[in-house]
CSV table of C-alpha atoms and ligand atoms in Angstrom, one decimal:
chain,number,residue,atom,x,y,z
A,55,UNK,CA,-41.3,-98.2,-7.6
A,56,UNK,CA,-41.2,-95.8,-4.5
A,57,UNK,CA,-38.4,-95.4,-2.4
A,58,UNK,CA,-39.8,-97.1,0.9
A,59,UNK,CA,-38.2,-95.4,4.0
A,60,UNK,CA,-38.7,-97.3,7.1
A,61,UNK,CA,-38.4,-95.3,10.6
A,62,UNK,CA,-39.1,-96.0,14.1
A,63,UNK,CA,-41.7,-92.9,14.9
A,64,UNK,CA,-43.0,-90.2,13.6
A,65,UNK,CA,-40.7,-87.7,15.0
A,66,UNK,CA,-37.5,-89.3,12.5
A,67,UNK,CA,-40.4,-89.2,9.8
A,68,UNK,CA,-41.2,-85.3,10.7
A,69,UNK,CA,-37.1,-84.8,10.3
A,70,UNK,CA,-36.3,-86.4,7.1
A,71,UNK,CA,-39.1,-84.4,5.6
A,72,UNK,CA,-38.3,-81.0,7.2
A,73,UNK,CA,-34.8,-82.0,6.3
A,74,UNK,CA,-36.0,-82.5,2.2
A,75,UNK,CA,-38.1,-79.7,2.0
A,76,UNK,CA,-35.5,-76.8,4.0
A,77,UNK,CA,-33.0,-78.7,1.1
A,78,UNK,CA,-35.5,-77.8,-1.4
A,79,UNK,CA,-35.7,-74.2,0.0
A,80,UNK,CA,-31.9,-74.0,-0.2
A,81,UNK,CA,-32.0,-74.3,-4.2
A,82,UNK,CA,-35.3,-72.4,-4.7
A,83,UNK,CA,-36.5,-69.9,-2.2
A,84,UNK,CA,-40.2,-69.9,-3.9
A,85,UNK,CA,-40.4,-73.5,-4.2
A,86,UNK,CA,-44.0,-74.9,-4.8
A,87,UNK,CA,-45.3,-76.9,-1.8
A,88,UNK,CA,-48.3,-79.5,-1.8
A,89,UNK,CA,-49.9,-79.2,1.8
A,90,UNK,CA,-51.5,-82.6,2.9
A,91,UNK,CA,-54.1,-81.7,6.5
A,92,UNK,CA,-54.9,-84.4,8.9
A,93,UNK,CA,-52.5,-86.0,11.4
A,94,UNK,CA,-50.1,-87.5,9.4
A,95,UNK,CA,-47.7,-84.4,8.2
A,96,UNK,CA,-48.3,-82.5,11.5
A,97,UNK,CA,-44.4,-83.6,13.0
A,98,UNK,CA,-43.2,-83.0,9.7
A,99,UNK,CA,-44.6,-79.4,9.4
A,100,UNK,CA,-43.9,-78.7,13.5
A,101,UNK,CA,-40.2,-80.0,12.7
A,102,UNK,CA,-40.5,-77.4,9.7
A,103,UNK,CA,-41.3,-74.6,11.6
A,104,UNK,CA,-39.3,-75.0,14.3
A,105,UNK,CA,-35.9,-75.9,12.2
A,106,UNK,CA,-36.6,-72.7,10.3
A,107,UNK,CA,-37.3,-70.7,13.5
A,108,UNK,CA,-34.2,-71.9,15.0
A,109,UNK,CA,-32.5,-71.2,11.6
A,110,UNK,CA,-33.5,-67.6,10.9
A,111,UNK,CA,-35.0,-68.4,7.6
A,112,UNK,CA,-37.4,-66.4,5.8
A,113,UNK,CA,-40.4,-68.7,4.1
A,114,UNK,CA,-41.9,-65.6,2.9
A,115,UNK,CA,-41.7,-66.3,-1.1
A,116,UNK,CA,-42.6,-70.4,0.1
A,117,UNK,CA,-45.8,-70.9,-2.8
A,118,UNK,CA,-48.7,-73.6,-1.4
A,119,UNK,CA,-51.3,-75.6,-2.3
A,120,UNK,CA,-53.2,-77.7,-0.8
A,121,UNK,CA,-54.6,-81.4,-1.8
A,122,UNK,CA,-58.2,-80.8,-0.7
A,123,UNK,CA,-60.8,-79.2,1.4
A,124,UNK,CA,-64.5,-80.3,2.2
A,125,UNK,CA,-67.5,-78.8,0.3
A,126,UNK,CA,-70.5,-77.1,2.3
A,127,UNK,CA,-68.6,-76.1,5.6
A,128,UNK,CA,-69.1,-72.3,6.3
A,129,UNK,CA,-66.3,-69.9,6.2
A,130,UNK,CA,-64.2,-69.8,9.4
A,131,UNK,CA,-65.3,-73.3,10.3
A,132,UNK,CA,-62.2,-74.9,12.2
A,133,UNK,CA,-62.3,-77.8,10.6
A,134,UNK,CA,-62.0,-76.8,7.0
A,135,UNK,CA,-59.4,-77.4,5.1
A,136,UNK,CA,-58.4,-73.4,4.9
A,137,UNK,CA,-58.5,-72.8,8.6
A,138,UNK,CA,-56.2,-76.0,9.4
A,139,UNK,CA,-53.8,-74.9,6.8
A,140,UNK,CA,-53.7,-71.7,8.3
A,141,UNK,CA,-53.3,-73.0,11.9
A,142,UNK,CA,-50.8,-75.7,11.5
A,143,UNK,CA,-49.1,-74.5,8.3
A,144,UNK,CA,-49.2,-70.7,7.3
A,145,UNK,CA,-49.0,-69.2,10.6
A,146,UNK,CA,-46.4,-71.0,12.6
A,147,UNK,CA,-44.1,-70.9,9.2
A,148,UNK,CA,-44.8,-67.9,8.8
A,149,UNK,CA,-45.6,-68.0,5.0
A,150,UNK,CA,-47.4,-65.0,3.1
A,151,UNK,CA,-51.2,-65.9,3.1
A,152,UNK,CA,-51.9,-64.6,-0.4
A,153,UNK,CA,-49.5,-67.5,-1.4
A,154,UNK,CA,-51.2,-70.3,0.0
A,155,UNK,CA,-53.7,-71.6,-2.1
A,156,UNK,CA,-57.0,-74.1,-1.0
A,157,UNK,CA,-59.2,-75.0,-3.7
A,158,UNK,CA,-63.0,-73.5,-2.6
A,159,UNK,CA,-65.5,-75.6,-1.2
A,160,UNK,CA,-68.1,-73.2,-1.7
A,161,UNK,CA,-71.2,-74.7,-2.9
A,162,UNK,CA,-71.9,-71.5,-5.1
A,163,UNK,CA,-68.6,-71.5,-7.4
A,164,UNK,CA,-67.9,-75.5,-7.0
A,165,UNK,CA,-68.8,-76.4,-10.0
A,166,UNK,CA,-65.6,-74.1,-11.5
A,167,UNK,CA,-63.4,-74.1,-8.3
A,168,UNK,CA,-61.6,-77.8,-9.8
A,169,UNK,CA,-60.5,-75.7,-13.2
A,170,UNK,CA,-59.5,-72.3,-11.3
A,171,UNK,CA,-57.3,-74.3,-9.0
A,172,UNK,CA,-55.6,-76.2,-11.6
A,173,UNK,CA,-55.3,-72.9,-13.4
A,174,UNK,CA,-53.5,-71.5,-9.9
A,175,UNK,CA,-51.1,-74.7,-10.1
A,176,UNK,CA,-49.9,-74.5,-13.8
A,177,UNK,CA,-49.3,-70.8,-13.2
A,178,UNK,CA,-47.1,-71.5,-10.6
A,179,UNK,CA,-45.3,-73.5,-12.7
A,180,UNK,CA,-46.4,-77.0,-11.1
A,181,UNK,CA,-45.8,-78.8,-7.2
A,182,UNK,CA,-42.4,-79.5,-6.7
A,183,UNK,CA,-42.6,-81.4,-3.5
A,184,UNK,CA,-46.3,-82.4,-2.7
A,185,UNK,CA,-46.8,-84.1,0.9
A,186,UNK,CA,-49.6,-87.1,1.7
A,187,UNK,CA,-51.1,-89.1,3.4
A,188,UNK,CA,-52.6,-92.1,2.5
A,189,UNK,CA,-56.4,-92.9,3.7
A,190,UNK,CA,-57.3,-96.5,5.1
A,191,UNK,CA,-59.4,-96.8,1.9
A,192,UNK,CA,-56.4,-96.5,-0.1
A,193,UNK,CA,-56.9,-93.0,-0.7
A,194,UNK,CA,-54.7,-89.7,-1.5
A,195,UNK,CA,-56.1,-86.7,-1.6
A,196,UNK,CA,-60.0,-87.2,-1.4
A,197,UNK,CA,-60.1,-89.6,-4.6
A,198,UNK,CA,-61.7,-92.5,-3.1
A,199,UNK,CA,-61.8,-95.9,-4.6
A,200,UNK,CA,-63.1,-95.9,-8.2
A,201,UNK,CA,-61.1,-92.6,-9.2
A,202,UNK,CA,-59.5,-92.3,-12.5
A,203,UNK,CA,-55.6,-92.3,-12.7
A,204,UNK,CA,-56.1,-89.4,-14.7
A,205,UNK,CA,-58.2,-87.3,-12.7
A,206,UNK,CA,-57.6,-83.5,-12.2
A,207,UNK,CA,-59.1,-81.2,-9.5
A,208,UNK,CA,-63.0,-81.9,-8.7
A,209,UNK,CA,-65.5,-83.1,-6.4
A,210,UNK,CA,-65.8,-86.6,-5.0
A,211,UNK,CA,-67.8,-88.3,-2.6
A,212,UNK,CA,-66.3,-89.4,0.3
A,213,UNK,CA,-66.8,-93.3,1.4
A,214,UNK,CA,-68.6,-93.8,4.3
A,215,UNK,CA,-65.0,-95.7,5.6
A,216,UNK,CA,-63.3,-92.2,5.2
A,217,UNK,CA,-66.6,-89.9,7.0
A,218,UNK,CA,-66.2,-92.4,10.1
A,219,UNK,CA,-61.9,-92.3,9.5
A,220,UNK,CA,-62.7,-88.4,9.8
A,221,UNK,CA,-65.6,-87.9,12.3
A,222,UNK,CA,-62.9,-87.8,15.1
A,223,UNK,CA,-62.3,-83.8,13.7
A,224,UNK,CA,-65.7,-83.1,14.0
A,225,UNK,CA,-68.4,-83.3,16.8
A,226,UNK,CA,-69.9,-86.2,14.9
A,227,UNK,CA,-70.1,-88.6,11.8
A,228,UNK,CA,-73.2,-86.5,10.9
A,229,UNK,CA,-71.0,-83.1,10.8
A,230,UNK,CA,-68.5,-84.6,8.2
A,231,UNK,CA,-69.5,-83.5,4.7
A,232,UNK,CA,-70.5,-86.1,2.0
A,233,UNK,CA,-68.1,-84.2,-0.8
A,234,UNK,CA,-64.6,-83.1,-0.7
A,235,UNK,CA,-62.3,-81.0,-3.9
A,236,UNK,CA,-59.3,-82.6,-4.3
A,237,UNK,CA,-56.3,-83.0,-6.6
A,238,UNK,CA,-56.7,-85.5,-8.6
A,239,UNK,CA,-54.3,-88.3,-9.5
A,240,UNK,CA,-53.5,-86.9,-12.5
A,241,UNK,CA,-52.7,-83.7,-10.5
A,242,UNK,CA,-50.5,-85.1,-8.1
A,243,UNK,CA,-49.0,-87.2,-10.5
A,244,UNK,CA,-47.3,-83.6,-11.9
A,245,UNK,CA,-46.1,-83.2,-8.8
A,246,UNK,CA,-42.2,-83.3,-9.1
A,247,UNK,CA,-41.4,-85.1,-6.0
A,248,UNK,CA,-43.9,-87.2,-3.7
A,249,UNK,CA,-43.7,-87.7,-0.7
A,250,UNK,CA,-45.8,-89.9,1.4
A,251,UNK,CA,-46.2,-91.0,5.2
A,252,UNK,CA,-48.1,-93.2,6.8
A,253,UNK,CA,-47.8,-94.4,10.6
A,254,UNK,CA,-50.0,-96.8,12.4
A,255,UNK,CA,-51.3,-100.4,12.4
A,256,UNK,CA,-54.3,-99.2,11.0
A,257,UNK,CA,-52.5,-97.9,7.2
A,258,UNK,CA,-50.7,-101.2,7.1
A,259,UNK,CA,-52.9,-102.3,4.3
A,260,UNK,CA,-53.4,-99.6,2.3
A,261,UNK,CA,-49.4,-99.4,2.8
A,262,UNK,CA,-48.8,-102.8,1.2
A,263,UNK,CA,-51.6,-102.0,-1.6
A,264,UNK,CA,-50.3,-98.8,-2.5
A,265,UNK,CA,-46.2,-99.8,-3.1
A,266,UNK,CA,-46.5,-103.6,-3.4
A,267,UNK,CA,-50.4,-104.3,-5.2
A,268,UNK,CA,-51.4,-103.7,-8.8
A,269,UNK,CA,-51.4,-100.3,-9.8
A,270,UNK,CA,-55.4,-99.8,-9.5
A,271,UNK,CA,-58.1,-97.5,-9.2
A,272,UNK,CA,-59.5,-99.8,-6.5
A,273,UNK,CA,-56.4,-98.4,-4.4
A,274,UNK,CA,-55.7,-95.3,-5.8
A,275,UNK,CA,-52.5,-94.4,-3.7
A,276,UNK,CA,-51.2,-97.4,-6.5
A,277,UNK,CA,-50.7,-94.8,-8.5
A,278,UNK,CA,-47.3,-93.6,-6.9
A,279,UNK,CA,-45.9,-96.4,-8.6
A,280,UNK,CA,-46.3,-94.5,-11.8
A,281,UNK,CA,-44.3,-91.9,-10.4
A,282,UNK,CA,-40.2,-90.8,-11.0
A,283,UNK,CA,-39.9,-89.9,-7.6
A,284,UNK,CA,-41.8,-90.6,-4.6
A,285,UNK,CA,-40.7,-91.4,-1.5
A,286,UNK,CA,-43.0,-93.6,1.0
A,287,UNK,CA,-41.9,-92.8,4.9
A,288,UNK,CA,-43.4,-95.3,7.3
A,289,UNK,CA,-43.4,-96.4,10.6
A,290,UNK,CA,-42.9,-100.0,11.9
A,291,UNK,CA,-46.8,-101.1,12.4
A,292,UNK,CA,-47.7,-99.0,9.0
A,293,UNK,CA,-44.4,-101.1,7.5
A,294,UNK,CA,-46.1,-104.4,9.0
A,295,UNK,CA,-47.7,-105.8,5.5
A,296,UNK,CA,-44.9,-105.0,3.2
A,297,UNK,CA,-43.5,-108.3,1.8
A,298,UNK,CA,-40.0,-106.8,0.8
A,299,UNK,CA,-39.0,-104.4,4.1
A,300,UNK,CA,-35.3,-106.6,4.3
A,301,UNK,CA,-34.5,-104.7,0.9
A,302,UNK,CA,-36.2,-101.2,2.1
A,303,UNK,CA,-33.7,-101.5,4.9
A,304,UNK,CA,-30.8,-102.4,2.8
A,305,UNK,CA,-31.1,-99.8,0.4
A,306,UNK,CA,-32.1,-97.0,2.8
A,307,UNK,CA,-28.9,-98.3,4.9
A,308,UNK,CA,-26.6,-97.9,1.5
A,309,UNK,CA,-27.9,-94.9,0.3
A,310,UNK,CA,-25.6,-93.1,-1.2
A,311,UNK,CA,-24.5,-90.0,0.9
A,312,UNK,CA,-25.3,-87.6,-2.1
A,313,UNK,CA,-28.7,-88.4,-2.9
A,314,UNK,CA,-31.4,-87.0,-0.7
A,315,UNK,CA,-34.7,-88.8,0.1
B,210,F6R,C1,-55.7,-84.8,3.7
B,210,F6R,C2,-55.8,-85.8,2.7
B,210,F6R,C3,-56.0,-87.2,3.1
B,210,F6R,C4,-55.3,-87.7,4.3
B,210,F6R,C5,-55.6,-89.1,4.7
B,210,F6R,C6,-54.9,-89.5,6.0
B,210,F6R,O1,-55.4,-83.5,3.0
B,210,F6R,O2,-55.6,-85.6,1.6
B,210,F6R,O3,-55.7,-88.1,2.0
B,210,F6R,O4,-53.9,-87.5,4.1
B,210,F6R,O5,-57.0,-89.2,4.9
B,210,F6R,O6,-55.4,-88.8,7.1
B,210,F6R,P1,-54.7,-88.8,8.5
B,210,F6R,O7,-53.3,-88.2,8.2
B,210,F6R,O8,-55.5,-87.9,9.3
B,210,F6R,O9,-54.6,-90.2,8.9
């Protein structure tokens, strides 16, 4: 079962993660980081950069990988994968580039890109704290409904819930590609620590599915529960369809000082 963290915005969610991963960075300077894009990690990697501005730290030797990136956009587009990890993660922390790591979307290697990047991972020596997000489709990473629990790094097609989810990146639905390379379940799964947020009325389902339903690959966020150590941080309205938030509270609440998230 997930630790289930429940907050009242998304700055106190963008904290507690900074907060986990600078703790990580205190122990091991080259920790492995699993980079989630969209909206949902942005206050956690702004709190990052600026705690570590503030703090003098150097995130040079700070290893990254990221869950996913669409398949067909060309080079440079702003909306891949690569460019938004650069924008929103590499620069502003000021990581080495040659360190961060997004599987390709090229249409002319795809068909190896899953292996090479699982390669990539186990030569690193595995994630140690991989951020998501969680899709209203249930999803992590790109593996949509249907995906096995096992999966590893390779291409899926994207529902036609997540295209129109996404379409408010690009100019239109039309401009969203059909396939996406993501970590599989199985990848994350290796992960040592997850660590997922979700904020909004809108994730309140897939919420509730993902800690509370069957472990399925109809949802396959389910698959956290299989997990040692994740950690769900959610806001209020994304909190709204969980049946036991009086114990989440309680047990957040009596947390014992020494144990961080
Ligand atoms: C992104 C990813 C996706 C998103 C999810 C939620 O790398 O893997 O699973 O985390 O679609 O997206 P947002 O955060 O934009 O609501």
């Amino acid at each position: 079962m997930p630790e289930v963290i429940i907050v009242p915005d998304q700055e106190t969610a963008g904290n507690l993660v900074a907060g986990a991963i600078l703790d990580l960075l205190g122990r091991k300077s080259d920790a492995v980081l699993g980079l989630a894009t969209g909206s949902t990690p942005l206050p956690a990697y702004r709190t990052l950069a600026s705690r570590a501005a503030a703090d003098g730290l150097d995130l040079s030797r700070v290893r990254g990988f990221a869950l996913d990136e669409y398949v067909g956009l060309p080079e440079g587009h702003p909306q891949s994968y690569k460019s938004v990890i650069r924008t929103e993660v590499t620069v502003p922390l000021n990581l080495t580039p040659s360190l961060v790591h997004v599987p390709s979307g090229d249409p002319e290697t795809i068909q190896t890109a899953g292996d090479d990047f699982e390669q990539a991972i186990t030569d690193a020596g595995g994630i140690d704290l991989q951020l998501l997000g969680i899709g209203t489709v249930g999803h992590i990473g790109f593996n949509e409904p249907g995906s096995s629990l096992s999966s590893l790094t390779r291409v899926k097609t994207l529902t036609m819930q997540t295209r129109r989810d996404n379409a408010r990146f690009f100019g239109s639905l039309d401009e969203v590609p059909t396939q996406a390379i993501t970590q599989g379940l199985g990848t994350i799964l290796r992960s040592r620590h997850l660590v997922l947020m979700a904020f909004g009325e809108g994730k309140a389902g897939a919420i509730a599915g993902a800690v509370e339903g069957p472990v399925s690959a109809a949802l396959p966020a389910s698959v956290i529960q299989l997990h040692q150590r994740a950690t769900v941080i959610v806001d209020e309205d994304a909190a709204s369809r969980l049946a036991h938030t009086e114990y989440y509270r309680y047990a957040w609440a009596n947390k014992p000082s020494w144990q961080s998230i």
